[in-house]
PDB file of C-alpha atoms in Angstrom:
ATOM      1  CA  MET A1187      65.395  39.600-107.539  1.00 81.00           C
ATOM      2  CA  LYS A1188      63.237  41.488-110.139  1.00 91.00           C
ATOM      3  CA  LYS A1189      65.288  44.075-112.067  1.00 97.00           C
ATOM      4  CA  ARG A1190      63.886  48.049-111.378  1.00 98.00           C
ATOM      5  CA  ALA A1191      63.826  50.634-114.138  1.00 98.00           C
ATOM      6  CA  LEU A1192      63.328  54.341-114.535  1.00 98.00           C
ATOM      7  CA  ILE A1193      62.026  55.698-117.745  1.00 98.00           C
ATOM      8  CA  THR A1194      61.972  59.374-117.864  1.00 96.00           C
ATOM      9  CA  GLY A1195      59.262  60.393-120.393  1.00 94.00           C
ATOM     10  CA  VAL A1196      57.227  57.609-119.594  1.00 96.00           C
ATOM     11  CA  THR A1197      54.010  59.245-120.766  1.00 94.00           C
ATOM     12  CA  GLY A1198      55.518  59.952-124.271  1.00 93.00           C
ATOM     13  CA  GLN A1199      55.406  57.362-127.318  1.00 96.00           C
ATOM     14  CA  ASP A1200      58.431  55.752-126.697  1.00 97.00           C
ATOM     15  CA  GLY A1201      58.242  55.541-123.129  1.00 97.00           C
ATOM     16  CA  SER A1202      54.310  53.728-123.118  1.00 97.00           C
ATOM     17  CA  TYR A1203      55.944  51.514-125.367  1.00 98.00           C
ATOM     18  CA  LEU A1204      59.117  50.570-123.061  1.00 98.00           C
ATOM     19  CA  ALA A1205      57.076  49.958-120.166  1.00 98.00           C
ATOM     20  CA  GLU A1206      54.889  47.485-121.773  1.00 98.00           C
ATOM     21  CA  LEU A1207      57.946  45.653-122.987  1.00 98.00           C
ATOM     22  CA  LEU A1208      59.375  46.089-119.500  1.00 98.00           C
ATOM     23  CA  LEU A1209      56.607  44.949-117.807  1.00 98.00           C
ATOM     24  CA  SER A1210      56.509  41.853-119.892  1.00 98.00           C
ATOM     25  CA  LYS A1211      59.766  40.929-118.894  1.00 98.00           C
ATOM     26  CA  GLY A1212      59.128  40.932-115.344  1.00 98.00           C
ATOM     27  CA  TYR A1213      60.627  44.474-114.508  1.00 98.00           C
ATOM     28  CA  ASP A1214      59.521  46.573-111.645  1.00 98.00           C
ATOM     29  CA  VAL A1215      58.807  49.830-113.600  1.00 98.00           C
ATOM     30  CA  HIS A1216      59.196  53.481-112.503  1.00 98.00           C
ATOM     31  CA  GLY A1217      58.494  56.475-114.633  1.00 97.00           C
ATOM     32  CA  MET A1218      59.278  60.450-114.093  1.00 95.00           C
ATOM     33  CA  VAL A1219      56.791  62.944-114.878  1.00 93.00           C
ATOM     34  CA  ARG A1220      56.937  66.584-114.715  1.00 85.00           C
ATOM     35  CA  ARG A1221      54.136  68.648-112.634  1.00 78.00           C
ATOM     36  CA  SER A1222      52.206  70.376-114.450  1.00 66.00           C
ATOM     37  CA  SER A1223      48.354  71.708-114.229  1.00 44.00           C
ATOM     38  CA  GLU A1224      47.130  69.211-117.229  1.00 56.00           C
ATOM     39  CA  GLU A1225      48.210  65.755-116.454  1.00 61.00           C
ATOM     40  CA  LYS A1226      48.381  63.806-120.176  1.00 78.00           C
ATOM     41  CA  PHE A1227      48.615  59.818-119.341  1.00 89.00           C
ATOM     42  CA  GLU A1228      46.676  58.868-121.872  1.00 90.00           C
ATOM     43  CA  ARG A1229      49.156  56.626-123.366  1.00 92.00           C
ATOM     44  CA  ILE A1230      49.723  54.924-120.440  1.00 94.00           C
ATOM     45  CA  ALA A1231      46.444  54.881-118.991  1.00 92.00           C
ATOM     46  CA  HIS A1232      46.168  51.273-119.536  1.00 94.00           C
ATOM     47  CA  LEU A1233      49.625  50.705-117.433  1.00 95.00           C
ATOM     48  CA  ARG A1234      48.842  52.858-114.226  1.00 92.00           C
ATOM     49  CA  GLU A1235      47.977  50.215-112.081  1.00 93.00           C
ATOM     50  CA  HIS A1236      51.417  48.151-113.193  1.00 97.00           C
ATOM     51  CA  ILE A1237      54.059  51.268-112.825  1.00 97.00           C
ATOM     52  CA  THR A1238      54.960  53.665-110.246  1.00 97.00           C
ATOM     53  CA  LEU A1239      54.905  57.370-111.297  1.00 96.00           C
ATOM     54  CA  HIS A1240      57.102  60.225-109.548  1.00 96.00           C
ATOM     55  CA  GLN A1241      57.323  63.602-109.847  1.00 93.00           C
ATOM     56  CA  GLY A1242      60.334  65.017-111.055  1.00 94.00           C
ATOM     57  CA  ASP A1243      62.266  67.117-113.939  1.00 93.00           C
ATOM     58  CA  LEU A1244      65.253  67.153-115.973  1.00 92.00           C
ATOM     59  CA  LEU A1245      65.950  71.001-115.207  1.00 92.00           C
ATOM     60  CA  ASP A1246      66.430  70.125-111.492  1.00 93.00           C
ATOM     61  CA  GLN A1247      69.101  68.112-110.294  1.00 94.00           C
ATOM     62  CA  TYR A1248      67.671  67.658-106.862  1.00 95.00           C
ATOM     63  CA  SER A1249      64.471  65.519-108.150  1.00 94.00           C
ATOM     64  CA  ILE A1250      66.786  63.461-110.244  1.00 96.00           C
ATOM     65  CA  THR A1251      69.011  62.468-107.582  1.00 96.00           C
ATOM     66  CA  SER A1252      66.498  62.040-104.637  1.00 96.00           C
ATOM     67  CA  LEU A1253      64.394  59.681-107.139  1.00 96.00           C
ATOM     68  CA  LEU A1254      67.662  57.504-108.212  1.00 96.00           C
ATOM     69  CA  SER A1255      68.437  57.430-104.409  1.00 96.00           C
ATOM     70  CA  LYS A1256      64.862  56.254-103.478  1.00 96.00           C
ATOM     71  CA  ILE A1257      64.288  53.605-106.582  1.00 97.00           C
ATOM     72  CA  GLU A1258      67.930  52.293-106.672  1.00 96.00           C
ATOM     73  CA  PRO A1259      67.133  51.391-110.515  1.00 98.00           C
ATOM     74  CA  HIS A1260      69.313  48.876-112.243  1.00 98.00           C
ATOM     75  CA  GLU A1261      68.812  50.671-115.384  1.00 98.00           C
ATOM     76  CA  VAL A1262      67.491  54.215-116.580  1.00 98.00           C
ATOM     77  CA  TYR A1263      66.121  55.305-119.989  1.00 98.00           C
ATOM     78  CA  ASN A1264      66.299  59.030-120.572  1.00 97.00           C
ATOM     79  CA  LEU A1265      63.453  59.643-123.125  1.00 96.00           C
ATOM     80  CA  ALA A1266      62.481  62.898-121.866  1.00 90.00           C
ATOM     81  CA  ALA A1267      63.604  65.902-124.201  1.00 80.00           C
ATOM     82  CA  GLN A1268      61.857  68.494-126.101  1.00 74.00           C
ATOM     83  CA  SER A1269      61.397  66.266-129.077  1.00 65.00           C
ATOM     84  CA  PHE A1270      59.526  68.569-131.629  1.00 65.00           C
ATOM     85  CA  VAL A1271      61.968  69.324-134.174  1.00 71.00           C
ATOM     86  CA  PRO A1272      60.069  72.933-135.555  1.00 70.00           C
ATOM     87  CA  THR A1273      59.586  73.648-131.586  1.00 76.00           C
ATOM     88  CA  SER A1274      63.428  73.839-131.063  1.00 78.00           C
ATOM     89  CA  TRP A1275      63.249  77.027-133.463  1.00 76.00           C
ATOM     90  CA  THR A1276      61.143  78.990-131.195  1.00 83.00           C
ATOM     91  CA  GLN A1277      62.394  77.793-127.656  1.00 89.00           C
ATOM     92  CA  PRO A1278      65.969  77.230-128.575  1.00 88.00           C
ATOM     93  CA  VAL A1279      67.084  77.640-125.006  1.00 90.00           C
ATOM     94  CA  LEU A1280      64.406  75.248-123.431  1.00 87.00           C
ATOM     95  CA  THR A1281      65.271  72.905-125.784  1.00 88.00           C
ATOM     96  CA  THR A1282      68.779  72.833-124.954  1.00 91.00           C
ATOM     97  CA  GLU A1283      68.102  72.913-121.044  1.00 90.00           C
ATOM     98  CA  PHE A1284      66.172  69.672-121.127  1.00 91.00           C
ATOM     99  CA  THR A1285      67.573  67.822-124.516  1.00 93.00           C
ATOM    100  CA  ALA A1286      71.074  68.509-123.874  1.00 95.00           C
ATOM    101  CA  VAL A1287      71.899  69.861-120.286  1.00 96.00           C
ATOM    102  CA  GLY A1288      69.212  67.368-118.780  1.00 95.00           C
ATOM    103  CA  VAL A1289      71.007  64.797-120.028  1.00 97.00           C
ATOM    104  CA  THR A1290      74.116  65.816-117.801  1.00 97.00           C
ATOM    105  CA  ARG A1291      72.117  66.279-114.916  1.00 97.00           C
ATOM    106  CA  VAL A1292      70.940  62.681-115.027  1.00 97.00           C
ATOM    107  CA  LEU A1293      74.732  61.355-115.462  1.00 98.00           C
ATOM    108  CA  GLU A1294      75.583  63.534-112.668  1.00 97.00           C
ATOM    109  CA  ALA A1295      73.218  61.766-110.275  1.00 97.00           C
ATOM    110  CA  ILE A1296      74.147  58.124-111.668  1.00 98.00           C
ATOM    111  CA  ARG A1297      77.876  58.957-111.252  1.00 97.00           C
ATOM    112  CA  HIS A1298      77.547  59.973-107.687  1.00 96.00           C
ATOM    113  CA  GLY A1299      74.536  58.401-106.530  1.00 94.00           C
ATOM    114  CA  ALA A1300      74.319  55.144-108.475  1.00 94.00           C
ATOM    115  CA  PRO A1301      77.399  54.542-110.602  1.00 96.00           C
ATOM    116  CA  LYS A1302      76.308  50.418-111.323  1.00 97.00           C
ATOM    117  CA  THR A1303      73.203  51.844-112.757  1.00 98.00           C
ATOM    118  CA  ARG A1304      73.170  51.102-116.704  1.00 98.00           C
ATOM    119  CA  PHE A1305      72.359  54.031-118.369  1.00 98.00           C
ATOM    120  CA  TYR A1306      70.419  54.626-121.847  1.00 98.00           C
ATOM    121  CA  GLN A1307      70.177  57.748-123.760  1.00 98.00           C
ATOM    122  CA  ALA A1308      67.763  58.672-126.628  1.00 97.00           C
ATOM    123  CA  SER A1309      70.014  60.230-129.320  1.00 97.00           C
ATOM    124  CA  SER A1310      68.206  61.043-132.667  1.00 94.00           C
ATOM    125  CA  SER A1311      69.102  60.934-136.342  1.00 92.00           C
ATOM    126  CA  GLU A1312      68.586  64.635-136.510  1.00 91.00           C
ATOM    127  CA  MET A1313      72.073  65.019-135.360  1.00 95.00           C
ATOM    128  CA  PHE A1314      73.266  63.857-138.884  1.00 94.00           C
ATOM    129  CA  GLY A1315      71.140  66.806-140.430  1.00 90.00           C
ATOM    130  CA  ARG A1316      73.498  67.626-143.662  1.00 89.00           C
ATOM    131  CA  VAL A1317      74.357  64.414-144.102  1.00 88.00           C
ATOM    132  CA  ARG A1318      78.346  63.665-144.537  1.00 89.00           C
ATOM    133  CA  GLU A1319      77.452  60.073-146.099  1.00 91.00           C
ATOM    134  CA  THR A1320      74.303  58.114-146.821  1.00 91.00           C
ATOM    135  CA  PRO A1321      73.354  55.358-145.413  1.00 94.00           C
ATOM    136  CA  GLN A1322      74.558  56.894-141.880  1.00 94.00           C
ATOM    137  CA  SER A1323      76.241  54.600-139.615  1.00 97.00           C
ATOM    138  CA  GLU A1324      77.686  54.933-135.861  1.00 97.00           C
ATOM    139  CA  ASP A1325      81.005  56.624-137.783  1.00 97.00           C
ATOM    140  CA  THR A1326      78.843  59.063-139.526  1.00 97.00           C
ATOM    141  CA  PRO A1327      79.834  62.728-138.462  1.00 96.00           C
ATOM    142  CA  PHE A1328      77.493  65.013-137.034  1.00 96.00           C
ATOM    143  CA  TYR A1329      76.044  67.985-139.086  1.00 95.00           C
ATOM    144  CA  PRO A1330      72.913  69.101-136.934  1.00 94.00           C
ATOM    145  CA  ARG A1331      70.485  71.317-138.600  1.00 89.00           C
ATOM    146  CA  SER A1332      68.167  72.563-135.866  1.00 89.00           C
ATOM    147  CA  PRO A1333      68.237  73.743-132.251  1.00 89.00           C
ATOM    148  CA  TYR A1334      67.216  69.999-131.535  1.00 92.00           C
ATOM    149  CA  GLY A1335      69.535  68.014-133.534  1.00 92.00           C
ATOM    150  CA  VAL A1336      72.551  70.379-131.944  1.00 94.00           C
ATOM    151  CA  ALA A1337      71.170  69.360-128.137  1.00 94.00           C
ATOM    152  CA  LYS A1338      70.926  66.093-129.363  1.00 95.00           C
ATOM    153  CA  ALA A1339      74.116  65.927-130.267  1.00 97.00           C
ATOM    154  CA  TYR A1340      75.358  67.387-126.892  1.00 97.00           C
ATOM    155  CA  GLY A1341      73.264  64.456-125.150  1.00 97.00           C
ATOM    156  CA  HIS A1342      75.122  62.207-127.325  1.00 98.00           C
ATOM    157  CA  PHE A1343      78.505  63.217-126.547  1.00 98.00           C
ATOM    158  CA  ILE A1344      78.219  63.913-122.935  1.00 98.00           C
ATOM    159  CA  THR A1345      77.114  60.225-122.824  1.00 98.00           C
ATOM    160  CA  VAL A1346      80.330  58.922-124.475  1.00 98.00           C
ATOM    161  CA  ASN A1347      82.264  61.219-122.265  1.00 98.00           C
ATOM    162  CA  TYR A1348      80.841  59.897-118.824  1.00 98.00           C
ATOM    163  CA  ARG A1349      81.682  56.213-120.399  1.00 98.00           C
ATOM    164  CA  GLU A1350      84.966  57.142-121.282  1.00 98.00           C
ATOM    165  CA  SER A1351      85.663  59.331-118.438  1.00 98.00           C
ATOM    166  CA  PHE A1352      83.815  57.738-115.459  1.00 98.00           C
ATOM    167  CA  GLY A1353      83.271  53.994-116.464  1.00 97.00           C
ATOM    168  CA  LEU A1354      79.538  53.897-116.536  1.00 98.00           C
ATOM    169  CA  PHE A1355      77.532  51.795-118.318  1.00 98.00           C
ATOM    170  CA  ALA A1356      76.253  54.478-120.823  1.00 98.00           C
ATOM    171  CA  VAL A1357      74.979  53.987-124.005  1.00 98.00           C
ATOM    172  CA  SER A1358      73.256  55.953-127.034  1.00 98.00           C
ATOM    173  CA  GLY A1359      70.845  54.542-129.278  1.00 98.00           C
ATOM    174  CA  ILE A1360      70.826  56.745-132.449  1.00 98.00           C
ATOM    175  CA  LEU A1361      67.337  56.143-133.534  1.00 96.00           C
ATOM    176  CA  PHE A1362      65.810  57.128-136.883  1.00 95.00           C
ATOM    177  CA  ASN A1363      62.103  58.348-137.321  1.00 93.00           C
ATOM    178  CA  HIS A1364      59.969  55.930-135.424  1.00 96.00           C
ATOM    179  CA  GLU A1365      56.229  56.409-135.394  1.00 97.00           C
ATOM    180  CA  SER A1366      53.066  54.476-134.135  1.00 98.00           C
ATOM    181  CA  PRO A1367      48.912  55.181-133.291  1.00 97.00           C
ATOM    182  CA  ARG A1368      50.398  56.820-129.933  1.00 96.00           C
ATOM    183  CA  ARG A1369      52.869  59.359-132.050  1.00 94.00           C
ATOM    184  CA  GLY A1370      52.104  63.121-131.284  1.00 91.00           C
ATOM    185  CA  LEU A1371      49.592  64.775-133.708  1.00 92.00           C
ATOM    186  CA  GLU A1372      52.191  67.551-134.586  1.00 88.00           C
ATOM    187  CA  PHE A1373      54.530  64.885-136.201  1.00 90.00           C
ATOM    188  CA  VAL A1374      54.196  64.705-139.814  1.00 93.00           C
ATOM    189  CA  THR A1375      53.224  60.794-140.126  1.00 96.00           C
ATOM    190  CA  ARG A1376      50.454  61.071-137.768  1.00 97.00           C
ATOM    191  CA  LYS A1377      49.327  64.511-139.232  1.00 96.00           C
ATOM    192  CA  VAL A1378      48.775  62.787-142.068  1.00 97.00           C
ATOM    193  CA  THR A1379      46.946  59.483-140.750  1.00 98.00           C
ATOM    194  CA  ASP A1380      44.897  61.651-138.373  1.00 97.00           C
ATOM    195  CA  GLY A1381      44.351  64.045-141.429  1.00 97.00           C
ATOM    196  CA  VAL A1382      43.199  61.110-143.509  1.00 98.00           C
ATOM    197  CA  ALA A1383      40.794  59.954-140.861  1.00 97.00           C
ATOM    198  CA  ARG A1384      39.142  63.152-140.780  1.00 97.00           C
ATOM    199  CA  ILE A1385      39.079  63.641-144.392  1.00 97.00           C
ATOM    200  CA  ARG A1386      37.592  60.305-144.440  1.00 96.00           C
ATOM    201  CA  HIS A1387      35.058  61.094-141.772  1.00 96.00           C
ATOM    202  CA  ARG A1388      34.033  64.320-143.752  1.00 94.00           C
ATOM    203  CA  LEU A1389      35.579  66.520-140.695  1.00 95.00           C
ATOM    204  CA  ILE A1390      37.649  68.274-142.836  1.00 95.00           C
ATOM    205  CA  ASP A1391      38.420  68.505-146.561  1.00 96.00           C
ATOM    206  CA  LYS A1392      41.951  69.835-147.080  1.00 95.00           C
ATOM    207  CA  LEU A1393      45.504  68.811-145.368  1.00 96.00           C
ATOM    208  CA  HIS A1394      48.342  71.017-145.203  1.00 95.00           C
ATOM    209  CA  LEU A1395      51.723  69.787-145.684  1.00 93.00           C
ATOM    210  CA  GLY A1396      55.310  71.285-146.275  1.00 88.00           C
ATOM    211  CA  ASN A1397      58.311  69.639-147.907  1.00 89.00           C
ATOM    212  CA  LEU A1398      56.682  66.559-149.875  1.00 92.00           C
ATOM    213  CA  ASP A1399      60.083  65.513-150.781  1.00 90.00           C
ATOM    214  CA  ALA A1400      61.660  65.360-147.614  1.00 87.00           C
ATOM    215  CA  ARG A1401      62.938  61.380-147.071  1.00 88.00           C
ATOM    216  CA  ARG A1402      62.910  59.632-143.961  1.00 90.00           C
ATOM    217  CA  ASP A1403      63.551  56.390-142.363  1.00 94.00           C
ATOM    218  CA  TRP A1404      60.498  55.058-141.007  1.00 96.00           C
ATOM    219  CA  GLY A1405      59.864  52.598-138.677  1.00 97.00           C
ATOM    220  CA  PHE A1406      57.513  51.433-135.884  1.00 98.00           C
ATOM    221  CA  ALA A1407      57.954  52.730-132.340  1.00 98.00           C
ATOM    222  CA  GLY A1408      57.394  49.194-130.724  1.00 97.00           C
ATOM    223  CA  ASP A1409      60.031  47.416-132.492  1.00 98.00           C
ATOM    224  CA  TYR A1410      62.522  50.341-131.425  1.00 98.00           C
ATOM    225  CA  VAL A1411      61.965  50.050-127.723  1.00 98.00           C
ATOM    226  CA  GLU A1412      63.403  46.544-127.962  1.00 98.00           C
ATOM    227  CA  ALA A1413      66.537  47.812-129.604  1.00 98.00           C
ATOM    228  CA  MET A1414      66.839  49.930-126.354  1.00 98.00           C
ATOM    229  CA  TRP A1415      66.765  47.115-124.003  1.00 98.00           C
ATOM    230  CA  ARG A1416      68.736  45.348-125.771  1.00 98.00           C
ATOM    231  CA  MET A1417      71.473  47.608-125.606  1.00 98.00           C
ATOM    232  CA  LEU A1418      71.273  47.476-121.986  1.00 98.00           C
ATOM    233  CA  GLN A1419      71.731  43.705-121.394  1.00 98.00           C
ATOM    234  CA  GLN A1420      75.262  43.573-123.554  1.00 98.00           C
ATOM    235  CA  PRO A1421      78.487  42.692-121.655  1.00 98.00           C
ATOM    236  CA  GLU A1422      80.070  46.022-122.947  1.00 98.00           C
ATOM    237  CA  ALA A1423      78.430  49.900-123.585  1.00 98.00           C
ATOM    238  CA  GLN A1424      78.198  50.518-127.228  1.00 98.00           C
ATOM    239  CA  ASP A1425      76.356  53.113-129.535  1.00 98.00           C
ATOM    240  CA  TYR A1426      74.037  51.949-132.076  1.00 98.00           C
ATOM    241  CA  VAL A1427      72.167  53.090-134.913  1.00 98.00           C
ATOM    242  CA  VAL A1428      68.399  51.943-135.003  1.00 98.00           C
ATOM    243  CA  ALA A1429      66.772  52.069-138.501  1.00 97.00           C
ATOM    244  CA  THR A1430      65.316  50.281-140.995  1.00 97.00           C
ATOM    245  CA  GLY A1431      67.498  51.151-143.902  1.00 96.00           C
ATOM    246  CA  GLU A1432      64.908  52.199-146.104  1.00 95.00           C
ATOM    247  CA  THR A1433      63.774  55.620-146.801  1.00 94.00           C
ATOM    248  CA  HIS A1434      60.394  56.910-148.140  1.00 95.00           C
ATOM    249  CA  THR A1435      59.220  60.529-148.923  1.00 95.00           C
ATOM    250  CA  VAL A1436      56.062  62.577-146.892  1.00 95.00           C
ATOM    251  CA  ARG A1437      54.509  62.025-150.855  1.00 96.00           C
ATOM    252  CA  GLU A1438      54.946  58.732-150.456  1.00 97.00           C
ATOM    253  CA  LEU A1439      53.608  58.771-146.947  1.00 97.00           C
ATOM    254  CA  CYS A1440      50.712  60.471-148.387  1.00 98.00           C
ATOM    255  CA  GLU A1441      50.151  58.032-150.982  1.00 98.00           C
ATOM    256  CA  VAL A1442      49.741  54.742-148.982  1.00 98.00           C
ATOM    257  CA  ALA A1443      47.948  56.505-145.943  1.00 98.00           C
ATOM    258  CA  PHE A1444      45.171  58.003-148.799  1.00 98.00           C
ATOM    259  CA  ALA A1445      45.090  54.765-150.347  1.00 98.00           C
ATOM    260  CA  ARG A1446      44.511  52.944-147.242  1.00 98.00           C
ATOM    261  CA  ALA A1447      41.348  54.899-146.892  1.00 97.00           C
ATOM    262  CA  ASP A1448      40.253  54.955-150.821  1.00 97.00           C
ATOM    263  CA  LEU A1449      40.918  58.908-151.045  1.00 97.00           C
ATOM    264  CA  ASP A1450      43.119  60.477-154.041  1.00 96.00           C
ATOM    265  CA  TRP A1451      45.595  62.224-152.155  1.00 96.00           C
ATOM    266  CA  LYS A1452      46.204  64.875-154.785  1.00 95.00           C
ATOM    267  CA  ALA A1453      42.494  65.951-154.237  1.00 96.00           C
ATOM    268  CA  HIS A1454      43.204  66.902-150.625  1.00 97.00           C
ATOM    269  CA  VAL A1455      47.122  67.566-149.718  1.00 94.00           C
ATOM    270  CA  VAL A1456      47.993  71.388-149.890  1.00 94.00           C
ATOM    271  CA  VAL A1457      51.494  72.281-149.670  1.00 91.00           C
ATOM    272  CA  ASP A1458      51.696  75.006-147.367  1.00 84.00           C
ATOM    273  CA  PRO A1459      55.157  77.135-147.274  1.00 82.00           C
ATOM    274  CA  THR A1460      54.349  77.535-143.817  1.00 79.00           C
ATOM    275  CA  PHE A1461      55.224  74.177-142.846  1.00 69.00           C
ATOM    276  CA  LEU A1462      58.868  74.559-144.164  1.00 67.00           C
ATOM    277  CA  ARG A1463      62.019  74.392-142.061  1.00 60.00           C
ATOM    278  CA  PRO A1464      64.514  77.081-142.127  1.00 62.00           C
ATOM    279  CA  ALA A1465      67.071  74.842-142.637  1.00 56.00           C
ATOM    280  CA  GLU A1466      65.546  71.486-144.091  1.00 55.00           C
ATOM    281  CA  VAL A1467      67.064  67.797-143.367  1.00 59.00           C
ATOM    282  CA  ASP A1468      66.297  66.314-146.949  1.00 65.00           C
ATOM    283  CA  LEU A1469      67.626  62.899-146.598  1.00 78.00           C
ATOM    284  CA  LEU A1470      68.099  60.286-143.301  1.00 85.00           C
ATOM    285  CA  ILE A1471      68.653  56.751-143.684  1.00 91.00           C
ATOM    286  CA  GLY A1472      70.242  54.643-141.383  1.00 96.00           C
ATOM    287  CA  ASN A1473      72.753  51.810-141.482  1.00 97.00           C
ATOM    288  CA  PRO A1474      71.664  49.283-138.557  1.00 97.00           C
ATOM    289  CA  ALA A1475      73.862  46.273-139.535  1.00 98.00           C
ATOM    290  CA  LYS A1476      75.839  46.726-136.075  1.00 98.00           C
ATOM    291  CA  ALA A1477      72.075  46.724-134.373  1.00 98.00           C
ATOM    292  CA  ARG A1478      71.281  43.501-136.376  1.00 98.00           C
ATOM    293  CA  LYS A1479      74.809  41.941-135.683  1.00 98.00           C
ATOM    294  CA  VAL A1480      75.567  42.566-132.181  1.00 98.00           C
ATOM    295  CA  LEU A1481      72.265  43.008-130.681  1.00 98.00           C
ATOM    296  CA  GLY A1482      70.279  40.437-132.855  1.00 98.00           C
ATOM    297  CA  TRP A1483      67.812  43.222-133.631  1.00 98.00           C
ATOM    298  CA  GLU A1484      65.468  43.265-136.616  1.00 96.00           C
ATOM    299  CA  PRO A1485      62.565  45.617-136.938  1.00 96.00           C
ATOM    300  CA  ARG A1486      59.095  43.724-137.532  1.00 95.00           C
ATOM    301  CA  TYR A1487      57.176  46.359-139.338  1.00 96.00           C
ATOM    302  CA  ASP A1488      57.949  47.689-142.628  1.00 95.00           C
ATOM    303  CA  PHE A1489      56.756  51.114-143.858  1.00 97.00           C
ATOM    304  CA  ARG A1490      53.272  50.218-145.358  1.00 97.00           C
ATOM    305  CA  ARG A1491      52.259  48.201-142.792  1.00 97.00           C
ATOM    306  CA  LEU A1492      53.254  51.021-140.354  1.00 98.00           C
ATOM    307  CA  VAL A1493      51.142  53.682-142.175  1.00 98.00           C
ATOM    308  CA  GLU A1494      48.250  51.249-142.573  1.00 98.00           C
ATOM    309  CA  MET A1495      48.162  50.251-138.841  1.00 98.00           C
ATOM    310  CA  MET A1496      48.332  54.363-137.969  1.00 98.00           C
ATOM    311  CA  VAL A1497      45.653  55.167-140.648  1.00 98.00           C
ATOM    312  CA  ASP A1498      43.522  52.424-139.281  1.00 98.00           C
ATOM    313  CA  ALA A1499      44.007  53.453-135.530  1.00 97.00           C
ATOM    314  CA  ASP A1500      42.974  56.937-136.507  1.00 97.00           C
ATOM    315  CA  ILE A1501      39.658  56.344-138.297  1.00 97.00           C
ATOM    316  CA  ALA A1502      38.549  53.744-135.559  1.00 96.00           C
ATOM    317  CA  ARG A1503      39.368  56.918-132.978  1.00 94.00           C
ATOM    318  CA  LEU A1504      37.185  59.549-134.894  1.00 94.00           C
ATOM    319  CA  ARG A1505      34.583  57.162-135.621  1.00 88.00           C
ATOM    320  CA  PRO A1506      31.058  58.463-134.893  1.00 80.00           C
ATOM    321  CA  GLU A1507      29.518  56.819-132.222  1.00 59.00           C
ATOM    322  CA  GLN A1508      27.207  54.292-133.255  1.00 42.00           C
ATOM    323  CA  ALA A1509      23.633  54.808-132.478  1.00 35.00           C
TER     324      ALA A1509
END
């Protein structure tokens, strides 16, 4: 019998890669999408004939409950959220409703209607915030530094609570930054690679960025969804850090990205104070030892290969049509 999976946030970067992975493993894949006046399905356009989309909303308990009843999924991957950190300061209540309380709504629907369903929650390295130790592991205390990080911490702990209180197979993947050519243009990696492509094609001359000294543990989203799937195949529900174990600055990101296009980053990058966070997270680096040992998971893309892949994709995307 085919396994059925429901992915919330299927139209996002991670959702599209996860849908591809599950289809390759023979799953019947269902995705939950919000009703909006402007449909944005470009990341899953190549999958539309192979997956089933349903309207639903993390703000609406009934829509989640009815979807679970209709699909009867073996696995639920909760990837939907308000996921852009700067927006969480301007829309903190909405971020809380989606990214925190929305997790509870899904768990409640599973607890009452599908208690055998296995549940994956997308936690975030932003929960560590002002880090208590380096590198960060599953046992590192959280100190979130944004409304987004606080909301993710709630989603993480409510998942633990439902697992321990009600016996659900519910896990959290504490994913460090993961990128790809499908990453939103508002995120710094994609902002840089898209900016490089625009400068390369002489569409712009300057790229405005914030803190060049911020350090992140960047990996490839296509690798990270493999870890998500592996978590739900284990005999015991546990939480895992998913990371590369390496850290790089935004400055290094610029160096690699501009060099890929034969450009000097110093001639084009402008440090703009308007892009600085109210409370900065300076250093995030994960310890993926548990994921490597228990899940047998290893990242395939290193930092340079990831950035160069993104630059190449953006240069190709913006290349003028040949006459």
